[in-house]
Coordinates of C-alpha atoms in Angstrom, one line a residue:
M229 CA 92.0 69.4 55.8
P230 CA 88.5 69.1 57.3
N231 CA 85.5 70.5 55.5
T232 CA 84.9 73.9 57.2
S233 CA 82.1 75.1 54.9
Q234 CA 79.1 73.8 56.8
V235 CA 77.0 75.8 59.3
I236 CA 76.4 73.7 62.4
T237 CA 73.0 73.8 64.2
C238 CA 73.4 72.9 67.9
K239 CA 72.1 73.7 71.4
A240 CA 73.5 76.6 73.5
A241 CA 72.6 78.5 76.7
I242 CA 71.3 82.0 75.9
C243 CA 70.5 85.1 77.9
W244 CA 68.2 87.6 76.1
G245 CA 68.7 90.5 78.5
A246 CA 70.0 91.6 81.9
G247 CA 68.2 89.6 84.6
K248 CA 66.2 87.5 82.1
P249 CA 66.1 83.7 82.5
V250 CA 68.6 81.5 80.7
T251 CA 67.2 79.4 77.9
V252 CA 68.7 76.5 76.0
E253 CA 67.9 77.0 72.3
E254 CA 69.1 75.9 68.9
I255 CA 71.7 78.2 67.4
Q256 CA 73.8 78.3 64.3
V257 CA 77.6 78.2 64.4
D258 CA 79.3 79.4 61.2
P259 CA 82.5 77.8 59.9
P260 CA 85.8 79.4 61.3
K261 CA 87.4 82.2 59.4
A262 CA 91.1 82.2 58.5
T263 CA 92.7 82.4 62.0
E264 CA 89.9 80.6 63.9
V265 CA 89.0 77.2 65.1
R266 CA 85.5 75.7 65.6
V267 CA 85.4 73.7 68.8
K268 CA 83.2 70.8 69.8
M269 CA 82.8 71.4 73.6
L270 CA 83.3 68.4 75.8
C271 CA 82.3 70.0 79.1
A272 CA 82.1 73.4 80.7
S273 CA 81.7 74.8 84.2
I274 CA 80.2 77.8 85.9
C275 CA 82.3 80.8 87.2
H276 CA 81.0 83.9 89.1
T277 CA 81.7 86.0 86.0
D278 CA 79.0 84.1 84.2
I279 CA 76.4 84.9 86.9
S280 CA 77.5 88.6 86.7
S281 CA 77.1 88.6 82.9
I282 CA 73.5 87.3 83.2
Q283 CA 72.9 90.2 85.6
G284 CA 74.2 92.7 83.1
F285 CA 77.7 93.4 84.3
P286 CA 79.9 94.3 82.5
Y287 CA 77.9 93.4 79.4
T288 CA 75.1 95.4 77.8
K289 CA 74.8 93.6 74.4
Y290 CA 72.3 90.8 74.0
P291 CA 71.4 88.1 73.1
L292 CA 74.4 86.6 74.9
A293 CA 75.8 83.0 74.4
L294 CA 77.0 82.2 77.8
G295 CA 80.0 80.5 79.4
H296 CA 83.8 81.1 79.4
E297 CA 85.1 78.0 81.3
G298 CA 85.4 74.8 79.3
I299 CA 87.4 72.4 77.3
G300 CA 86.7 70.9 73.8
V301 CA 88.1 69.3 70.7
V302 CA 88.9 71.2 67.5
E303 CA 86.2 70.2 64.9
S304 CA 87.6 72.4 62.0
V305 CA 90.2 75.0 61.4
G306 CA 90.6 78.2 59.3
D307 CA 92.9 78.4 56.3
E308 CA 95.7 80.2 58.1
V309 CA 95.8 78.1 61.3
R310 CA 99.1 76.2 61.6
N311 CA 99.5 75.4 65.3
L312 CA 96.2 73.5 65.7
K313 CA 94.5 70.7 63.8
E314 CA 91.2 68.8 63.8
G315 CA 91.0 66.5 66.9
D316 CA 93.3 68.6 69.1
T317 CA 92.1 69.1 72.7
V318 CA 91.9 72.8 73.5
I319 CA 91.0 75.2 76.3
P320 CA 89.6 78.6 75.3
T321 CA 91.2 81.6 76.9
Y322 CA 90.0 85.2 77.3
I323 CA 93.4 86.9 77.0
G324 CA 96.1 86.2 74.4
E325 CA 99.9 86.3 74.5
C326 CA 101.6 87.6 71.3
E327 CA 105.1 87.4 73.0
E328 CA 106.1 90.6 71.2
C329 CA 104.2 93.6 72.5
E330 CA 105.5 95.9 75.2
N331 CA 103.5 94.2 77.9
C332 CA 104.3 90.6 76.9
I333 CA 108.1 91.3 76.9
S334 CA 108.0 93.4 80.1
G335 CA 107.7 90.4 82.4
K336 CA 105.5 92.6 84.6
T337 CA 102.0 91.8 83.3
N338 CA 99.9 89.2 81.5
L339 CA 97.7 91.7 79.7
C340 CA 98.8 91.4 76.1
L341 CA 98.2 94.6 74.0
K342 CA 97.8 92.8 70.7
Y343 CA 95.3 90.2 72.0
P344 CA 93.6 92.0 74.9
L345 CA 90.7 91.2 77.2
R346 CA 87.6 91.7 75.0
F347 CA 84.5 93.3 76.4
T348 CA 82.8 93.7 73.0
G349 CA 81.3 90.2 73.1
L350 CA 82.7 89.6 69.6
L351 CA 85.7 88.0 68.0
P352 CA 88.8 90.1 67.2
D353 CA 87.4 91.1 63.8
N354 CA 84.3 92.5 65.7
T355 CA 82.0 89.9 64.3
S356 CA 80.5 86.7 65.6
R357 CA 80.2 83.2 64.2
M358 CA 77.1 82.4 66.4
S359 CA 73.5 83.4 65.6
I360 CA 70.0 82.6 66.7
R361 CA 67.1 82.9 64.3
G362 CA 69.2 85.2 62.1
Q363 CA 70.2 87.5 65.0
R364 CA 73.8 87.8 66.0
L365 CA 74.9 86.4 69.3
H366 CA 77.5 87.9 71.5
H367 CA 80.0 86.0 73.8
V368 CA 81.1 86.2 77.3
L369 CA 84.6 87.7 76.7
S370 CA 86.2 85.8 73.8
C371 CA 84.2 82.5 73.8
A372 CA 80.9 80.9 74.6
T373 CA 81.5 77.5 76.3
W374 CA 77.9 76.7 77.3
S375 CA 77.3 75.7 73.7
E376 CA 77.8 72.3 72.0
Y377 CA 80.0 74.1 69.4
M378 CA 81.7 77.5 69.3
V379 CA 84.3 79.4 67.4
S380 CA 87.5 80.8 69.0
D381 CA 90.3 82.8 67.5
V382 CA 93.5 80.7 67.5
N383 CA 95.3 83.4 69.6
Y384 CA 92.8 82.8 72.4
T385 CA 93.0 79.0 72.3
L386 CA 95.5 76.7 74.1
K387 CA 96.3 73.2 73.0
V388 CA 96.5 70.7 75.9
D389 CA 97.3 67.0 76.3
P390 CA 94.3 64.9 75.1
T391 CA 94.5 62.7 78.2
I392 CA 93.8 65.6 80.6
D393 CA 90.6 65.0 82.7
P394 CA 88.1 67.2 80.8
V395 CA 86.4 68.3 84.1
H396 CA 89.7 69.4 85.6
G397 CA 90.7 71.0 82.3
S398 CA 87.5 73.1 82.5
F399 CA 88.3 74.2 86.0
I400 CA 91.8 75.5 85.2
S401 CA 90.4 77.5 82.2
C402 CA 89.5 80.3 84.6
G403 CA 88.5 80.2 88.3
F404 CA 91.0 77.9 90.0
S405 CA 93.9 79.2 87.8
T406 CA 93.0 82.8 88.5
G407 CA 93.4 82.2 92.3
F408 CA 96.5 80.1 91.9
G409 CA 98.1 82.6 89.5
A410 CA 97.4 85.5 91.9
A411 CA 99.6 83.9 94.5
W412 CA 102.2 82.6 92.1
K413 CA 102.5 85.3 89.5
E414 CA 100.7 88.4 90.8
A415 CA 101.7 88.6 94.5
K416 CA 104.8 86.3 94.1
V417 CA 104.3 85.0 97.6
E418 CA 107.6 84.4 99.3
S419 CA 108.5 81.3 101.3
G420 CA 107.8 81.5 105.0
T421 CA 105.2 84.3 104.7
S422 CA 101.6 84.6 105.9
V423 CA 98.5 84.8 103.7
A424 CA 94.8 85.5 104.1
V425 CA 92.3 84.4 101.5
F426 CA 88.8 86.0 101.5
G427 CA 86.2 83.7 100.0
L428 CA 86.8 80.0 99.5
G429 CA 85.2 79.2 96.1
A430 CA 87.3 77.9 93.3
V431 CA 89.3 81.1 93.0
G432 CA 90.0 81.3 96.8
L433 CA 91.0 77.6 96.9
G434 CA 93.3 78.2 93.9
A435 CA 94.9 81.1 95.9
I436 CA 95.5 78.8 98.9
S437 CA 97.0 76.2 96.6
G438 CA 99.3 78.7 94.9
A439 CA 100.4 80.2 98.3
K440 CA 101.2 76.7 99.5
M441 CA 103.3 75.9 96.4
Q442 CA 105.2 79.2 97.0
G443 CA 106.0 78.1 100.6
A444 CA 103.7 80.3 102.7
T445 CA 103.7 78.9 106.2
K446 CA 100.4 80.4 107.5
I447 CA 97.5 80.4 105.2
I448 CA 94.2 81.7 106.6
G449 CA 91.0 81.0 104.8
I450 CA 87.9 83.2 105.4
D451 CA 84.3 82.1 104.5
K452 CA 80.9 82.3 106.1
N453 CA 80.2 78.7 104.9
E454 CA 81.5 76.3 107.5
M455 CA 81.6 73.5 104.9
K456 CA 84.5 75.4 103.2
R457 CA 86.8 74.6 106.1
E458 CA 87.4 71.0 104.9
K459 CA 87.8 72.2 101.3
G460 CA 90.4 74.8 102.3
E461 CA 92.4 72.2 104.3
A462 CA 92.5 69.9 101.3
F463 CA 94.3 72.6 99.3
G464 CA 96.7 73.6 102.1
M465 CA 94.9 76.1 104.4
S466 CA 96.3 76.2 108.0
D467 CA 93.7 78.3 109.7
F468 CA 89.9 79.0 109.1
I469 CA 87.8 82.0 110.1
N470 CA 84.0 82.1 109.9
P471 CA 83.2 85.8 110.3
D472 CA 79.7 84.8 111.6
D473 CA 81.4 83.3 114.7
S474 CA 82.5 86.6 116.0
T475 CA 81.4 90.2 116.4
K476 CA 84.9 91.4 115.5
S477 CA 85.9 92.6 112.0
V478 CA 87.5 90.1 109.7
S479 CA 90.7 92.1 109.7
E480 CA 90.9 91.9 113.5
L481 CA 90.4 88.2 113.4
V482 CA 93.1 87.8 110.9
K483 CA 95.5 89.9 113.0
E484 CA 94.7 87.7 116.0
L485 CA 96.0 84.7 114.0
S486 CA 99.1 86.5 112.8
G487 CA 100.8 87.9 115.8
G488 CA 98.7 91.1 115.9
M489 CA 100.5 92.5 112.9
G490 CA 98.4 91.1 110.1
V491 CA 99.5 89.0 107.1
D492 CA 102.1 89.6 104.4
Y493 CA 99.6 89.0 101.6
S494 CA 95.8 88.9 101.2
F495 CA 93.6 87.8 98.3
E496 CA 90.1 89.3 98.0
C497 CA 88.2 86.7 96.0
T498 CA 84.5 87.6 96.7
G499 CA 83.9 90.9 95.0
V500 CA 81.9 91.9 98.1
A501 CA 82.5 95.7 98.2
P502 CA 83.3 96.2 102.0
L503 CA 85.8 93.3 102.0
L504 CA 88.2 95.2 99.8
T505 CA 89.1 97.6 102.6
E506 CA 89.0 94.7 105.1
S507 CA 91.4 92.6 103.1
L508 CA 93.9 95.6 103.0
E509 CA 93.4 96.2 106.8
A510 CA 94.3 92.5 107.3
T511 CA 97.8 93.0 106.0
K512 CA 100.9 94.4 107.7
V513 CA 101.4 98.2 107.8
G514 CA 104.0 99.4 105.4
T515 CA 104.6 96.1 103.6
G516 CA 101.2 94.3 103.2
K517 CA 100.1 93.5 99.7
T518 CA 96.5 92.8 98.7
I519 CA 95.4 91.3 95.3
A520 CA 91.9 92.2 94.2
I521 CA 90.5 89.3 92.2
G522 CA 86.8 89.1 92.9
A523 CA 84.6 91.2 90.6
G524 CA 81.2 92.3 92.0
T525 CA 78.5 94.0 90.1
E526 CA 79.3 97.5 91.4
P527 CA 81.7 99.4 89.2
I528 CA 82.4 102.0 91.9
I529 CA 82.7 101.0 95.6
P530 CA 83.5 102.8 98.9
F531 CA 87.1 102.4 100.0
G532 CA 89.0 103.1 103.2
L533 CA 91.7 105.5 102.2
V534 CA 93.6 105.2 105.5
S535 CA 94.1 101.5 104.8
I536 CA 96.3 102.2 101.8
I537 CA 97.9 105.4 103.0
Y538 CA 99.7 103.3 105.7
G539 CA 102.1 101.9 103.1
R540 CA 100.1 98.9 102.0
T541 CA 99.7 97.9 98.3
L542 CA 96.5 97.1 96.4
K543 CA 96.9 95.5 93.0
G544 CA 94.2 94.4 90.6
S545 CA 94.5 91.1 88.7
V546 CA 93.0 89.5 85.5
F547 CA 93.4 85.7 85.3
G548 CA 95.7 85.8 88.2
G549 CA 98.5 87.3 86.2
L550 CA 98.8 84.1 84.1
K551 CA 99.9 84.2 80.5
P552 CA 97.9 81.7 78.4
I553 CA 100.9 80.2 76.6
S554 CA 103.8 80.6 79.1
D555 CA 101.8 79.9 82.3
L556 CA 98.5 78.2 81.6
S557 CA 100.4 75.4 79.8
I558 CA 102.3 74.9 83.1
M559 CA 99.0 74.8 85.0
A560 CA 97.7 72.1 82.5
N561 CA 100.9 70.1 83.1
K562 CA 100.5 70.3 86.9
C563 CA 96.8 69.2 86.4
Q564 CA 98.0 66.2 84.4
K565 CA 100.4 65.3 87.2
E566 CA 97.5 65.6 89.7
E567 CA 99.5 68.2 91.7
F568 CA 96.2 69.8 92.7
P569 CA 93.3 68.0 94.4
L570 CA 90.9 69.3 91.7
Q571 CA 88.4 66.5 92.5
E572 CA 87.5 68.5 95.6
L573 CA 86.1 71.3 93.4
S574 CA 83.8 69.0 91.5
T575 CA 80.7 68.8 93.6
H576 CA 77.7 69.0 91.2
E577 CA 77.0 68.1 87.6
V578 CA 74.2 68.9 85.1
S579 CA 73.5 68.4 81.4
L580 CA 73.4 71.5 79.2
M581 CA 69.6 71.1 78.9
D582 CA 69.3 71.4 82.7
I583 CA 71.5 74.5 83.0
N584 CA 69.0 76.3 85.1
K585 CA 69.3 73.6 87.8
A586 CA 72.9 74.6 88.1
F587 CA 72.0 78.1 89.4
E588 CA 70.0 76.5 92.2
M589 CA 72.9 74.1 93.0
L590 CA 75.3 77.0 93.4
K591 CA 73.1 78.2 96.4
Q592 CA 73.7 74.9 98.2
P593 CA 76.3 75.1 101.0
N594 CA 78.3 72.1 99.8
C595 CA 78.6 73.4 96.2
V596 CA 82.0 74.5 94.9
K597 CA 81.8 74.0 91.1
V598 CA 79.0 72.8 88.8
V599 CA 80.2 70.8 85.7
I600 CA 78.1 71.2 82.6
K601 CA 78.1 68.0 80.4
M602 CA 77.4 68.2 76.7
S603 CA 75.0 65.8 75.1
H604 CA 76.7 65.1 71.8

């Protein structure tokens, strides 16, 4: 049993308030409690949710230890942990799966009632193992991956094969898997159907990949960045729309590519408010289904009621409907077998100390994902 009694001092990316600059500072990480593990992070990556959290949505508690995508190695374990040990490679998750609650056994949702999505910025016992100059640090959801070390509750931690590519493991911890799962588990895309994907970041490219695996025959990708055309095609996109190339609405352009009727399924991955109505309008009257994945910074947005009255369905999604034990383990296995061209996502890399350069990289048209390397 490893010695878990020592407090670790390490570097982490911190935000002190909504809109304030991100700083890399020394923090203290306490030993894990009974049902927790302390993780030495190997690498992390940036997801849109991290940018939103820096801007203050949906978090109001600071200081905030940032990051929720990543992969690491267990450094020490709590006294009651039986399914993980020192040296295990793990991916932190932000929902759990008890396999016993009403939701887990329903087969209808991935939102576990016992281990839910946490917006407190704290561990399940409503405390934190991370502090800075004696002040408690909050996390993004259930973890803080932009840190050299962090503590995660074992029920929000998935063991993966140690030979997994760490960068690819980080990518499937949120963004790509969220899109893939939305097509696979949330929409349950049927073979021979048509799909439109709004926004071709990692989430949108994941949705394209999931739709392709499910057997969709027409997969339309939509993005204002022309450089995303090649990325979309690498994951299985059949058609590309750049909205800036036309004065018509996006939904009209989608209908032109789908026999005038619209598509069977659409995935809104941007969080841009007006696109929610457009993504619904792009689907077939009576049977069209839209999955809302992208989260913007506006809690209430305008919505075209007529779009849904015409028999279409709008469904929200967290982590693409994936369960962290049942489904994310399958994603990790597919990652191991290189069933996804995840190397196409990896466009930029920074060290943790240079985290602020990453935010500038994200603005570059050729950027999909920025990998954050730890300097252990």
